[in-house]
Coordinates of C-alpha atoms and ligand atoms in Angstrom, one line a residue:
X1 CA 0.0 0.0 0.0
X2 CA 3.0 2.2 -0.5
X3 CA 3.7 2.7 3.0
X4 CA 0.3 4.6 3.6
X5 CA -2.7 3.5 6.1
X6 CA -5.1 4.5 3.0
X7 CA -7.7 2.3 1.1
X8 CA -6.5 0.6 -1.7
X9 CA -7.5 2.4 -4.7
X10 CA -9.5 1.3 -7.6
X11 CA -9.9 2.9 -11.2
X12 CA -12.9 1.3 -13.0
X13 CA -12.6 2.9 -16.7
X14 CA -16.0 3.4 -18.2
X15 CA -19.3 4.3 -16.3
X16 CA -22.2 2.2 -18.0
X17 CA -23.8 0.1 -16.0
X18 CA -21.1 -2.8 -15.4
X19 CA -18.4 -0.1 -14.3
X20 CA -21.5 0.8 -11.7
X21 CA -22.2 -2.5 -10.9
X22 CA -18.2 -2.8 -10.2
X23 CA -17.8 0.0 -8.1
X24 CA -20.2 -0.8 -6.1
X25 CA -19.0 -4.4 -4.8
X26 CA -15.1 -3.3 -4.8
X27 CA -16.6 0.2 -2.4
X28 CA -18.1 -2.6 -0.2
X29 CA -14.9 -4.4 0.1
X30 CA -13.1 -1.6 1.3
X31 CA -11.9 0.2 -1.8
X32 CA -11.8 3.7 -2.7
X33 CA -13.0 3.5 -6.3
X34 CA -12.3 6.6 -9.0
X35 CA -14.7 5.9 -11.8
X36 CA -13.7 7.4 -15.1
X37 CA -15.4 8.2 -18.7
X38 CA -14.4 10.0 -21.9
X39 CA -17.7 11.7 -21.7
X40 CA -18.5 14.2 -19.6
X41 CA -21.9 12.1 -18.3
X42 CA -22.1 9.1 -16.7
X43 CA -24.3 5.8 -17.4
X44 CA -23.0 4.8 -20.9
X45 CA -25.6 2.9 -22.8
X46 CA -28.7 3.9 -20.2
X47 CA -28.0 7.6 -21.2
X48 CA -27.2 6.8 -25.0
X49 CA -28.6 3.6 -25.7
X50 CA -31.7 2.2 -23.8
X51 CA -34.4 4.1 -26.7
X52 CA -36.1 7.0 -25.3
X53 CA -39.7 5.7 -25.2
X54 CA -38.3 3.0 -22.1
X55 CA -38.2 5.7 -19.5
X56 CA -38.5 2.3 -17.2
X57 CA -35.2 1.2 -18.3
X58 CA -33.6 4.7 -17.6
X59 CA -35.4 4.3 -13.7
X60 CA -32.0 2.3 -13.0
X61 CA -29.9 5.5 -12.4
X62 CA -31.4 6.0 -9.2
X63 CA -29.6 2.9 -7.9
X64 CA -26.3 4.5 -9.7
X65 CA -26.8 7.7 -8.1
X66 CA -26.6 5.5 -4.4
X67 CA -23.4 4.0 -6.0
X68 CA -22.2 7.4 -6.1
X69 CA -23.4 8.8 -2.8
X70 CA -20.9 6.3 -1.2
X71 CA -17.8 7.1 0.4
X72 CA -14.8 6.6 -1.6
X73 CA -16.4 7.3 -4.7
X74 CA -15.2 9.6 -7.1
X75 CA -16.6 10.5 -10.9
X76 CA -13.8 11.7 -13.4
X77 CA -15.7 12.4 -15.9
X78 CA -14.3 13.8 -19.7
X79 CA -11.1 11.7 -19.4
X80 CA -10.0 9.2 -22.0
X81 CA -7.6 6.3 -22.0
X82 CA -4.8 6.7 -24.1
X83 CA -5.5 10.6 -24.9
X84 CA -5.5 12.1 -21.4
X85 CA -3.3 9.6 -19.3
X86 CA -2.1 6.2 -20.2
X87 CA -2.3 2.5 -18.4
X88 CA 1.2 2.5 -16.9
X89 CA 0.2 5.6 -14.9
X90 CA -2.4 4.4 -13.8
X91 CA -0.9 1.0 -12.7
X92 CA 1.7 3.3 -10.9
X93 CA -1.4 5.3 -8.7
X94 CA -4.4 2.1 -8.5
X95 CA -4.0 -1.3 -6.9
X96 CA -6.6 -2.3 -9.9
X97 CA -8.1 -1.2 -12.9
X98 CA -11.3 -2.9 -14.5
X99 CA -12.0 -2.2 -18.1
X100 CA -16.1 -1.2 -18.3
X101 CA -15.7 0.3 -21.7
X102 CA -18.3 -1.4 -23.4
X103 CA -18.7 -2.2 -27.1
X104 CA -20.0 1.1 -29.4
X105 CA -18.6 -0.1 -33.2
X106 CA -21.1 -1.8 -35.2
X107 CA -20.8 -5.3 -36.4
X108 CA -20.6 -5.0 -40.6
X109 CA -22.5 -7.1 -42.9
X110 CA -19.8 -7.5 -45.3
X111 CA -21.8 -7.0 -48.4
X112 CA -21.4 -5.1 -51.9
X113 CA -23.1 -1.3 -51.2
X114 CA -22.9 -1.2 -47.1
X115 CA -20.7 2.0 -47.3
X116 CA -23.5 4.0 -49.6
X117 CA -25.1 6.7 -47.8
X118 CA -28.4 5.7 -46.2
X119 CA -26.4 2.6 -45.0
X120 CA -26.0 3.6 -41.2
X121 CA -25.1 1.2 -38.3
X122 CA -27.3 1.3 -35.4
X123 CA -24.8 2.4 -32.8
X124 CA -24.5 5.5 -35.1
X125 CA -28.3 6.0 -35.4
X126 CA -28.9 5.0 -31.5
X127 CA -26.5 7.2 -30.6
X128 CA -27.5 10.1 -32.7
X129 CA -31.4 10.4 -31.5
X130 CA -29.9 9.1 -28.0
X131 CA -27.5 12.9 -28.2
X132 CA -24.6 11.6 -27.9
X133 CA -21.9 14.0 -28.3
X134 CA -19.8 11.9 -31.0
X135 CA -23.4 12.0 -33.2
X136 CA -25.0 15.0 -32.6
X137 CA -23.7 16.1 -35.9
X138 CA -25.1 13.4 -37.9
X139 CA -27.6 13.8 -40.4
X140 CA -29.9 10.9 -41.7
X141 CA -32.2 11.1 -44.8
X142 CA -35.5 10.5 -43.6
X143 CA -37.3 11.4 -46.8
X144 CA -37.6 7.9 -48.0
X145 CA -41.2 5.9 -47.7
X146 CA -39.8 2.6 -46.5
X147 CA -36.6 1.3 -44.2
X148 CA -35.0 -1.4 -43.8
X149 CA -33.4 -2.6 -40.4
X150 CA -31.2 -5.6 -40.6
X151 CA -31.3 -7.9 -37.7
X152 CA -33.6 -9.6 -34.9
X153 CA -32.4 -8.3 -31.6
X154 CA -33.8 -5.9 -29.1
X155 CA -31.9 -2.9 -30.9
X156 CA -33.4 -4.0 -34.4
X157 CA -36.4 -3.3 -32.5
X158 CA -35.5 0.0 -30.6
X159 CA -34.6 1.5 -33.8
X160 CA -37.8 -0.1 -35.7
X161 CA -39.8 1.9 -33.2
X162 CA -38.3 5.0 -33.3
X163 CA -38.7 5.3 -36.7
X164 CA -42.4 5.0 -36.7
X165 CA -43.8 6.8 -33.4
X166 CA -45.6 9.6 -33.9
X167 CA -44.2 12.9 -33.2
X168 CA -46.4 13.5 -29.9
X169 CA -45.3 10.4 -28.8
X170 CA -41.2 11.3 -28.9
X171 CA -42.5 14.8 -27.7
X172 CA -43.0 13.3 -24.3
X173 CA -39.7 11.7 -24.2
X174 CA -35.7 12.7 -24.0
X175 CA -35.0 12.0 -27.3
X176 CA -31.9 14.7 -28.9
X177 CA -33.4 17.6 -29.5
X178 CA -32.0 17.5 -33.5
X179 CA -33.0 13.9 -33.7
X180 CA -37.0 15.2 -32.9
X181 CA -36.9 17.8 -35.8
X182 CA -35.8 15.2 -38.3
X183 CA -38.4 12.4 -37.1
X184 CA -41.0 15.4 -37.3
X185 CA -40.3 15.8 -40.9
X186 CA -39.6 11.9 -41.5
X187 CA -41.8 10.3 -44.4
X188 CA -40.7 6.9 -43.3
X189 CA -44.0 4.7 -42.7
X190 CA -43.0 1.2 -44.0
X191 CA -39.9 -0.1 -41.8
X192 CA -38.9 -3.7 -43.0
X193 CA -37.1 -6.0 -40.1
X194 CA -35.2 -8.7 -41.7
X195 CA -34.2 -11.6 -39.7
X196 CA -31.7 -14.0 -41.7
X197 CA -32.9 -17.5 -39.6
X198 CA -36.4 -17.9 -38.4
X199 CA -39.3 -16.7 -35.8
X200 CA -37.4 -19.6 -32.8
X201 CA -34.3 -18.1 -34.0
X202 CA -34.9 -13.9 -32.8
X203 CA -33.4 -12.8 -29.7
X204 CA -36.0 -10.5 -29.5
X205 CA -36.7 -10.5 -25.6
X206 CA -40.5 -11.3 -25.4
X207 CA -42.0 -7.6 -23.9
X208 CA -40.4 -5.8 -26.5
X209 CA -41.7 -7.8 -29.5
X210 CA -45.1 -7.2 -27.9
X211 CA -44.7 -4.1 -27.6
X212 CA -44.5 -4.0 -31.1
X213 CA -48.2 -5.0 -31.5
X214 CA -49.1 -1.8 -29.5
X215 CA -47.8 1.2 -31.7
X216 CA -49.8 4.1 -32.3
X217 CA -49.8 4.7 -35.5
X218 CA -47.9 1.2 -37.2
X219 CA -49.5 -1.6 -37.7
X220 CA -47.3 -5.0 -37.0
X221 CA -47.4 -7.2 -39.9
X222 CA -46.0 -10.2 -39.9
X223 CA -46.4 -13.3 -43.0
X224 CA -48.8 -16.3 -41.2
X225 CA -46.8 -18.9 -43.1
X226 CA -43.6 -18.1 -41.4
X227 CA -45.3 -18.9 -37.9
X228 CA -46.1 -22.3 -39.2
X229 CA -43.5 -23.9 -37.3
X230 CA -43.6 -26.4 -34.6
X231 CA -42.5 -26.1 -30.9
X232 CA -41.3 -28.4 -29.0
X233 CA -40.7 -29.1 -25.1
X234 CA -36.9 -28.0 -25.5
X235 CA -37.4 -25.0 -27.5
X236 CA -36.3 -22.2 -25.2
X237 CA -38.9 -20.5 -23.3
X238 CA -38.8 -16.8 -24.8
X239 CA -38.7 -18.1 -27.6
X240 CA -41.2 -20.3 -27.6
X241 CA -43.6 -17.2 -26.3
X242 CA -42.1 -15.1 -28.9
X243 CA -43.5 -17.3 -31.3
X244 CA -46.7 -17.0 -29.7
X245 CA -46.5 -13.1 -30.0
X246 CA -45.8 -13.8 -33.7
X247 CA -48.9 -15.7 -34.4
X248 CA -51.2 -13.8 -32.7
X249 CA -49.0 -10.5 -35.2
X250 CA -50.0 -12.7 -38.0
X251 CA -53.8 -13.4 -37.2
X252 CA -54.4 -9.6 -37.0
X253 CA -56.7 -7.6 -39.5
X254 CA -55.0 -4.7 -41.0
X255 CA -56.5 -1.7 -38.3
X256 CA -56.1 1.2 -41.3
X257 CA -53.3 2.7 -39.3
X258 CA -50.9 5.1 -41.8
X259 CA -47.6 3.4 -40.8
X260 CA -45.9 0.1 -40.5
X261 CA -43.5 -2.7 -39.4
X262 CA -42.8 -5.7 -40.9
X263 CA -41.2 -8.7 -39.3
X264 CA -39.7 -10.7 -42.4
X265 CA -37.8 -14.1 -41.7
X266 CA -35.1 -16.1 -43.1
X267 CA -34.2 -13.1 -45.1
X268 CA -30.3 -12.3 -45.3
X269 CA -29.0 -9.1 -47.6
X270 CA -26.4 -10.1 -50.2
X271 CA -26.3 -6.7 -51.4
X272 CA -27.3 -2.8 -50.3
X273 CA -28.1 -1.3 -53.9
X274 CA -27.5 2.2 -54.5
X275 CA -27.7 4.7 -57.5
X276 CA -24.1 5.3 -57.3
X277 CA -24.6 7.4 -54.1
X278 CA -27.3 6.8 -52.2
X279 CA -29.3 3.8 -51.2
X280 CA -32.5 2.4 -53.4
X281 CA -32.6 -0.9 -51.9
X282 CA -31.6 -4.0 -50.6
X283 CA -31.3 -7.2 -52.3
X284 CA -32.4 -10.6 -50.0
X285 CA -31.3 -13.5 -50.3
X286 CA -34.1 -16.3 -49.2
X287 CA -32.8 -19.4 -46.8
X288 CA -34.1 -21.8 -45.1
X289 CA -33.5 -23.5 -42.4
X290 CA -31.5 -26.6 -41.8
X291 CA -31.8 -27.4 -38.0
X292 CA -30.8 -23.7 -36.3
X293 CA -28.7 -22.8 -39.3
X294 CA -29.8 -20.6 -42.4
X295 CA -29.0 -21.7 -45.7
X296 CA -29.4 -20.2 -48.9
X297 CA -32.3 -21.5 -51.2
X298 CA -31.3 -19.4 -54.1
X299 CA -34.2 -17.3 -54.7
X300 CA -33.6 -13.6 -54.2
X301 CA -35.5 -10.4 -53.8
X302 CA -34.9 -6.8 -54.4
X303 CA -36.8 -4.6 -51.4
X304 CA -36.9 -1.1 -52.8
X305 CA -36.0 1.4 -49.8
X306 CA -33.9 4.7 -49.0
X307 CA -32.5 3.8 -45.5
X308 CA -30.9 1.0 -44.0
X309 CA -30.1 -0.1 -40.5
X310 CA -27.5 -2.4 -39.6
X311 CA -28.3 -3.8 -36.2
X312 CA -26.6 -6.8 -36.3
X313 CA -24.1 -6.8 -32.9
X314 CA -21.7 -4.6 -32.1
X315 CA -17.6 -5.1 -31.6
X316 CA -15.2 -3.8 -29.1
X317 CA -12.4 -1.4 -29.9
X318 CA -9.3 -2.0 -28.7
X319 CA -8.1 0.3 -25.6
X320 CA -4.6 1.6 -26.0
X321 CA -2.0 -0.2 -23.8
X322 CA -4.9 -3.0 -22.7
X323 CA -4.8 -6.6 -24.1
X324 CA -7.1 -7.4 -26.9
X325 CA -8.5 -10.5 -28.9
X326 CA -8.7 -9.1 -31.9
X327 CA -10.5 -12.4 -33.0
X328 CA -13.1 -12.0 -30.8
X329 CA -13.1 -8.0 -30.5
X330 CA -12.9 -8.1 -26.8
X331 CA -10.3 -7.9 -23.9
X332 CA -8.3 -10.7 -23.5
X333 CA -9.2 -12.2 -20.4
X334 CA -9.9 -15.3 -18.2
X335 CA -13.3 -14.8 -16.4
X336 CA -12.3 -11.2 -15.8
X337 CA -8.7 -11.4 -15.3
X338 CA -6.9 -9.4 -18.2
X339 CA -4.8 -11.9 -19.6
X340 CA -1.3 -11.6 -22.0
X341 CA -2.2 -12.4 -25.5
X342 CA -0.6 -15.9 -24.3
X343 CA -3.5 -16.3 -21.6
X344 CA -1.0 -15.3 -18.6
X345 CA -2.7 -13.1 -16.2
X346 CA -2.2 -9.5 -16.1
X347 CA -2.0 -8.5 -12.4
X348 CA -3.9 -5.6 -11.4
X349 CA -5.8 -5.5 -14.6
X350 CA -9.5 -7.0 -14.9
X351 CA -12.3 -6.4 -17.5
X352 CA -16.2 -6.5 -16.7
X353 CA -19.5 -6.5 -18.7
X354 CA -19.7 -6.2 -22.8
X355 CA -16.1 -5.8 -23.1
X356 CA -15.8 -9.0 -21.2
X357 CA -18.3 -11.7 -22.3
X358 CA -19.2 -9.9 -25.8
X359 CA -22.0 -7.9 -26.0
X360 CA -25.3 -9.7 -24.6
X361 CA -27.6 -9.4 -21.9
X362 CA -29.9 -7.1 -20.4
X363 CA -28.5 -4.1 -18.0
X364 CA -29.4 -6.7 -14.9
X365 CA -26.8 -9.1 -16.4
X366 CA -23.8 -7.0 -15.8
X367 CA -24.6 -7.0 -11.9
X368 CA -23.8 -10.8 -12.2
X369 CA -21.0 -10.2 -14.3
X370 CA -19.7 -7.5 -12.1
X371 CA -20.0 -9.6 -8.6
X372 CA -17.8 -12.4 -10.6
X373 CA -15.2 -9.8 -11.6
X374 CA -14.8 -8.3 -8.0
X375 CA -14.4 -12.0 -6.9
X376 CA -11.6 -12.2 -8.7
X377 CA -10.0 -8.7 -7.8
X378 CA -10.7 -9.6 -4.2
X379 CA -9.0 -13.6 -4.2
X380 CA -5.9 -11.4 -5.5
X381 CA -6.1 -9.0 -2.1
X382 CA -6.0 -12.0 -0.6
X383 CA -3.3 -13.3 -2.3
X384 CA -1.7 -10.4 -1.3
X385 CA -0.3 -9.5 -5.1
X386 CA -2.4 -6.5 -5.6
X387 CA -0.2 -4.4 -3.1
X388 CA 2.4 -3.9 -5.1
X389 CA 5.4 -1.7 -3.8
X390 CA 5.7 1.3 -6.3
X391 CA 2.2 2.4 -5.7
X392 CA 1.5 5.5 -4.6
X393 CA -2.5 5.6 -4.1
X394 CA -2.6 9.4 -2.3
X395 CA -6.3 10.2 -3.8
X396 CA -5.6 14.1 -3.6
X397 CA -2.4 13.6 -5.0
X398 CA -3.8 11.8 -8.0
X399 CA -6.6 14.2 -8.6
X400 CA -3.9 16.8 -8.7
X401 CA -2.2 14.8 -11.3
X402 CA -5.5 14.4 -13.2
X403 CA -6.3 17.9 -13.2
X404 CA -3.1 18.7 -14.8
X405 CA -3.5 16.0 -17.6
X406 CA -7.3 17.4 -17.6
X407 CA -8.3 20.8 -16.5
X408 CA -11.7 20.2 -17.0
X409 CA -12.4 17.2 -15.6
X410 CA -16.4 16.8 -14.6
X411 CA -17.1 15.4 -10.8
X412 CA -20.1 14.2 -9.8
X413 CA -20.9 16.8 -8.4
X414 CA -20.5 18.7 -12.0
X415 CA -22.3 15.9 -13.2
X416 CA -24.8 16.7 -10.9
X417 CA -25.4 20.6 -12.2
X418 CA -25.5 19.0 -15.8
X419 CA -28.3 16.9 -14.9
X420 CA -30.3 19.8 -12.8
X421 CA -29.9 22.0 -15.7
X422 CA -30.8 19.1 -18.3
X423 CA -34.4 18.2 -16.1
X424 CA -35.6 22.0 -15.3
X425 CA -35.3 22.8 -19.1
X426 CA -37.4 19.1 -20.1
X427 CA -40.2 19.9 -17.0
X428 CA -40.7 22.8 -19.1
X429 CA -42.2 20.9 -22.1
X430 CA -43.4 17.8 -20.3
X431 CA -40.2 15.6 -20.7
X432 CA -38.0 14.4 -18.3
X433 CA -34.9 16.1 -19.7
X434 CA -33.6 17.7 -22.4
X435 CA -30.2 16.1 -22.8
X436 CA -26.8 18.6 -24.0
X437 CA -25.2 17.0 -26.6
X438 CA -22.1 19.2 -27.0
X439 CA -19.0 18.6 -24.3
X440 CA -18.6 22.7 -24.3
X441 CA -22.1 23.3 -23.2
X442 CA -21.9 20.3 -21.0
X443 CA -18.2 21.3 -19.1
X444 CA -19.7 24.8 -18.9
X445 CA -22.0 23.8 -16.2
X446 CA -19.4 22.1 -14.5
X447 CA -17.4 23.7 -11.2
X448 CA -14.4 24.2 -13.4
X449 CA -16.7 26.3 -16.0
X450 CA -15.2 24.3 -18.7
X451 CA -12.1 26.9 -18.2
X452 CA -8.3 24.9 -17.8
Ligands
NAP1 P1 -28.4 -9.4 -30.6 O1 -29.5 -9.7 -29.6 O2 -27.2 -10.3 -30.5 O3 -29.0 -9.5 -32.0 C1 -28.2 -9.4 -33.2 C2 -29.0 -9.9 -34.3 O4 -28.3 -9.7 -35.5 C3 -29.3 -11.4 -34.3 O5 -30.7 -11.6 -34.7 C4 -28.4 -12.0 -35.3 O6 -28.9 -13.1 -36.0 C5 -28.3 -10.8 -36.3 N1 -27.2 -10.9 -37.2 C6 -25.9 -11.0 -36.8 N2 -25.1 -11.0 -37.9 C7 -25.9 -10.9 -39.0 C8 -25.7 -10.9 -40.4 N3 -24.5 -10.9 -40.9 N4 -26.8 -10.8 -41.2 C9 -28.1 -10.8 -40.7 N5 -28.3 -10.8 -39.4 C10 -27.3 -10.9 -38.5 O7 -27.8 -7.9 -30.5 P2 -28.5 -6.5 -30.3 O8 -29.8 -6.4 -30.8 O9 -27.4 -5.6 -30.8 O10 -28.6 -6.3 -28.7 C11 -27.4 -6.4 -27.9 C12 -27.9 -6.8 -26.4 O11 -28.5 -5.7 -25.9 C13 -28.8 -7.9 -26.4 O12 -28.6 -8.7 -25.3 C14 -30.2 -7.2 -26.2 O13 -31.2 -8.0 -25.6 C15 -29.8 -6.0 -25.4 N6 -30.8 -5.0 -25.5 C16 -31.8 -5.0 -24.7 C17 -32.8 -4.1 -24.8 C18 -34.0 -4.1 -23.9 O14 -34.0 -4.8 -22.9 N7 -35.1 -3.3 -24.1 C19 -32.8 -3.1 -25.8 C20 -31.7 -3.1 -26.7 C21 -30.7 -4.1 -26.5 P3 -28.3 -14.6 -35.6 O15 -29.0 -15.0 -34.4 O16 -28.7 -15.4 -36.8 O17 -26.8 -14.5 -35.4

């Protein structure tokens, strides 16, 4: 412990949901815990990813905000890996550092025409009506009738969604201010889901597929003969009710609503057509399915669109310093441990959540996740290898070293004036915030003004 009679220290790098989760169980064991991000906000995905219309879903900062209340805990917000400071100086100031990063790059297709314009990923598009700050400069053509969104997750769905709720709808919710112009002037009203295996197949989780069925304006459509598929006793349970959901989808009457949504199975894109420019379509190729596995029956179709959504899984990037399987874009690691590319342990170094076990799971998962990566940190106090002789874990001394690497660094409690300011100007128009999506305006509230 260098000498000192202080806590050991902790950086947990990234402050989603799984860096909270961290925190939390390595403040109960005793550590101090400084809980970095690159953007000035905290709560990673819940802030830019859960979709707008799941104010439910966002309900789970209020057990982040008793995270931070705790003594020991310290936000360092606007601080990046590898631009502002670097691993080895953290390894010389933190007993251990846990990787919470996350994955944000989009998974590609690999098809002919995914680079036209109208060909977006969804962590781009997620991000962008979520106001991000790396997005809030995007611009999407919404004048096209139909869109196409590539994939049968719970993001495929998010983003099917958003594109069809009516405009009072996202008026209620935090949804970037830019992103609500453009939906306001959208034409979109036919969105296309394409799932390349079939209806058992979908990770859809089963409320969110039904929540399909209940859109305002968009009627769910979904083909009868693709439900025609048996269940058995060892089909998976969600799945098995998903199918359920599908059915009753594709019993329904058309209700003469002016938008919608199309499920369409065993559908894979060979090719995103363009005019040289912009997207005009997507060509499918049709399979079918032998046992869990789609193969191609060599039929094709051309769907005629001007937008299309890839949300097909998203990769890790790798962090500067940090052991990464390129192979299987995550950290290197054995159950949390960071490990050398030759699977020897890192000491000191752990990874937790997406950037972990890839990116699956609902926010709840990562508390799991987290518990079993603090396990680990805490078998190594008590192998006694964490307190390592060249550290030097003075907290005031390492803010000081922070604020000189990063003048503007945002605390909680600048965090805090963010979010006041963001939530006085939404009550104003009936939404729960209306989120900053520009670091300047968002370091201006903070104690340091934004000024070095
Ligand atoms: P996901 O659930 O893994 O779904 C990815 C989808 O992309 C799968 O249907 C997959 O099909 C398909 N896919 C992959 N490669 C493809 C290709 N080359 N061509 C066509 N389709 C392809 O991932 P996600 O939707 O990104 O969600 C990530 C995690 O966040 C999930 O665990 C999800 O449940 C969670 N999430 C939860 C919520 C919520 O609770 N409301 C909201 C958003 C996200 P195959 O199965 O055939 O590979």
């Amino acid at each position: 412990m260098g000498g000192t009679e202080q806590a050991r220290a902790a950086a947990v790098i990234g402050a989603g949901p799984s860096g909270f989760y961290v925190t939390e169980r390595l403040l109960s064991a005793g550590f101090r815990v400084d809980l970095f991000d690159r953007l000035p906000t905290p709560f990673g995905l819940v802030r830019a990813g859960v979709a707008p219309d799941h104010p439910k879903i966002k309900s789970v900062t209020r057990a982040f905000d008793k995270i931070a209340a705790q003594p020991g805990f310290r936000f360092i917000g606007g601080a990046e890996l590898g631009n502002h400071y670097a691993v080895g100086e953290l390894r010389r100031r933190y007993h251990a550092i846990v990787y919470a990063v996350g994955m944000d790059v989009d998974r590609e297709l690999g098809v002919p025409g995914e680079s036209l314009r109208g060909s977006v990923g969804a962590a781009e598009f997620v991000g962008w009506y979520n106001g991000h700050p790396d997005f809030a400069d995007h611009r999407f053509d919404l004048s096209c009738s139909r869109a196409v969104v590539v994939g049968n997750g719970n993001v495929a769905l998010d983003v099917a969604r958003m594109l069809v709720l009516a405009p009072e709808e996202l008026a209620a919710t935090d949804t970037a201010d830019h992103a609500l112009e453009q939906f306001a002037r959208a034409r979109v009203c036919d969105v296309v889901v394409l799932g390349r295996r079939g209806p058992l197949q979908a990770s859809f989780t089963t409320p969110e597929l039904r929540e399909l069925g209940d859109l305002r304006r968009a009627e769910i459509v979904v083909d009868a003969g693709s439900t025609e598929i048996p269940v058995n006793d060892s089909s998976d349970p969600t799945r098995a009710r998903n199918l359920t959901v599908l059915r009753e989808f594709a019993a329904r009457k058309p209700r003469g609503k002016s938008h919608r949504v199309e499920l369409r199975f065993l559908s894979s894109p060979v090719e995103v057509i363009g005019d040289g420019r912009h997207v005009r379509g997507v060509r499918v190729a049709r399979n079918r399915l032998d046992g869990a596995r789609a193969v191609p029956t060599g039929e094709h179709e051309v769907i005629d669109c001007g937008l299309v959504v890839r949300a097909i899984g998203y990769r890790g990037r790798p962090l500067p310093g940090v052991s990464f399987d390129a192979a299987r874009s995550r950290i290197s690691n054995c159950n949390g441990r960071v490990t050398t590319a030759g699977g020897q342990p890192i000491v000191g170094e752990y990874a937790v959540g997406w950037i972990k076990r890839g990116p699956s799971g609902v926010i709840g998962t990562n508390k799991k996740d987290a518990t079993d990566t603090s396990e680990r940190v805490l078998e190594d106090v008590d192998a006694g290898v964490l307190d390592r002789p060249d550290i030097d874990a003075d907290p005031v001394a390492t803010m000081q070293w922070l604020r000189t690497r990063v003048p503007t660094i945002v605390t909680w409690d600048g965090w805090t004036n963010i979010d006041r300011h963001e939530r006085s100007a939404g009550a104003e128009s009936g939404r729960p915030r209306v989120k900053l999506v520009r670091r300047e305006a968002m370091l201006a509230l903070s104690p340091s003004g934004g000024a070095p």
